[in-house]
CSV table of C-alpha atoms in Angstrom, one decimal:
chain,number,residue,atom,x,y,z
A,25,UNK,CA,-10.1,5.1,30.6
A,26,UNK,CA,-7.4,7.3,28.5
A,27,UNK,CA,-8.6,8.0,24.9
A,28,UNK,CA,-6.8,8.4,21.7
A,29,UNK,CA,-7.2,9.9,18.5
A,30,UNK,CA,-8.3,7.3,15.9
A,31,UNK,CA,-5.8,8.0,13.2
A,32,UNK,CA,-8.1,7.2,10.4
A,33,UNK,CA,-11.3,9.6,11.4
A,34,UNK,CA,-9.6,11.3,14.3
A,35,UNK,CA,-12.7,10.7,16.6
A,36,UNK,CA,-12.0,10.1,20.1
A,37,UNK,CA,-11.8,6.2,21.0
A,38,UNK,CA,-11.0,4.3,24.1
A,39,UNK,CA,-7.1,2.8,23.9
A,40,UNK,CA,-8.8,-0.6,24.6
A,41,UNK,CA,-11.3,-0.6,21.9
A,42,UNK,CA,-10.9,-3.7,19.4
A,43,UNK,CA,-12.4,-1.1,16.7
A,44,UNK,CA,-13.1,2.5,16.2
A,45,UNK,CA,-16.9,3.2,16.6
A,46,UNK,CA,-16.5,6.0,13.5
A,47,UNK,CA,-14.7,4.3,10.8
A,48,UNK,CA,-14.3,0.5,12.0
A,49,UNK,CA,-10.8,0.7,11.7
A,50,UNK,CA,-9.5,-2.3,13.8
A,51,UNK,CA,-7.4,-1.7,16.6
A,52,UNK,CA,-6.9,1.8,16.2
A,53,UNK,CA,-4.0,1.9,19.2
A,54,UNK,CA,-1.5,-0.2,17.1
A,55,UNK,CA,-2.3,1.6,13.8
A,56,UNK,CA,1.1,3.1,13.5
A,57,UNK,CA,3.1,0.4,14.6
A,58,UNK,CA,1.7,-2.0,11.8
A,59,UNK,CA,2.4,1.0,9.2
A,60,UNK,CA,5.8,0.9,10.7
A,61,UNK,CA,6.2,-3.1,10.5
A,62,UNK,CA,4.9,-3.2,7.0
A,63,UNK,CA,7.0,-0.2,5.9
A,64,UNK,CA,10.2,-2.1,6.9
A,65,UNK,CA,9.0,-5.2,5.3
A,66,UNK,CA,8.6,-3.1,2.0
A,67,UNK,CA,11.9,-1.0,2.2
A,68,UNK,CA,13.7,-5.0,3.3
A,69,UNK,CA,11.9,-6.3,0.0
A,70,UNK,CA,13.6,-3.4,-2.0
A,71,UNK,CA,16.7,-4.1,-0.6
A,72,UNK,CA,17.1,-7.3,-1.3
A,73,UNK,CA,15.6,-6.8,-4.7
A,74,UNK,CA,18.8,-4.1,-5.2
A,75,UNK,CA,21.1,-6.7,-3.9
A,76,UNK,CA,19.8,-9.4,-6.3
A,77,UNK,CA,20.1,-7.1,-9.1
A,78,UNK,CA,23.8,-5.9,-8.1
A,79,UNK,CA,24.7,-9.8,-7.7
A,80,UNK,CA,23.5,-10.9,-11.1
A,81,UNK,CA,24.3,-7.6,-13.5
A,82,UNK,CA,27.1,-5.9,-11.8
A,83,UNK,CA,29.5,-8.6,-10.3
A,84,UNK,CA,29.6,-10.7,-13.4
A,85,UNK,CA,30.5,-7.3,-15.6
A,86,UNK,CA,33.1,-6.2,-12.8
A,87,UNK,CA,34.6,-10.2,-12.6
A,88,UNK,CA,35.0,-9.5,-16.6
A,89,UNK,CA,36.7,-6.5,-16.3
A,90,UNK,CA,39.1,-8.0,-13.8
A,91,UNK,CA,39.7,-11.3,-16.1
A,92,UNK,CA,41.4,-9.1,-18.9
């Protein structure tokens, strides 16, 4: 049975373990994939926010410059 280091407490735990026996981290084998997903979701929200800001603030300013 392959062992991996828990990403939180670094105790050796089975890849099939549902939780780390040392710290209780749920599903330590998928810790990095969860963090990657949350990181991508965060940056998607940031880019959407920037896009909304540009659409509401910058586009009307540029359109006003071209109307003159």
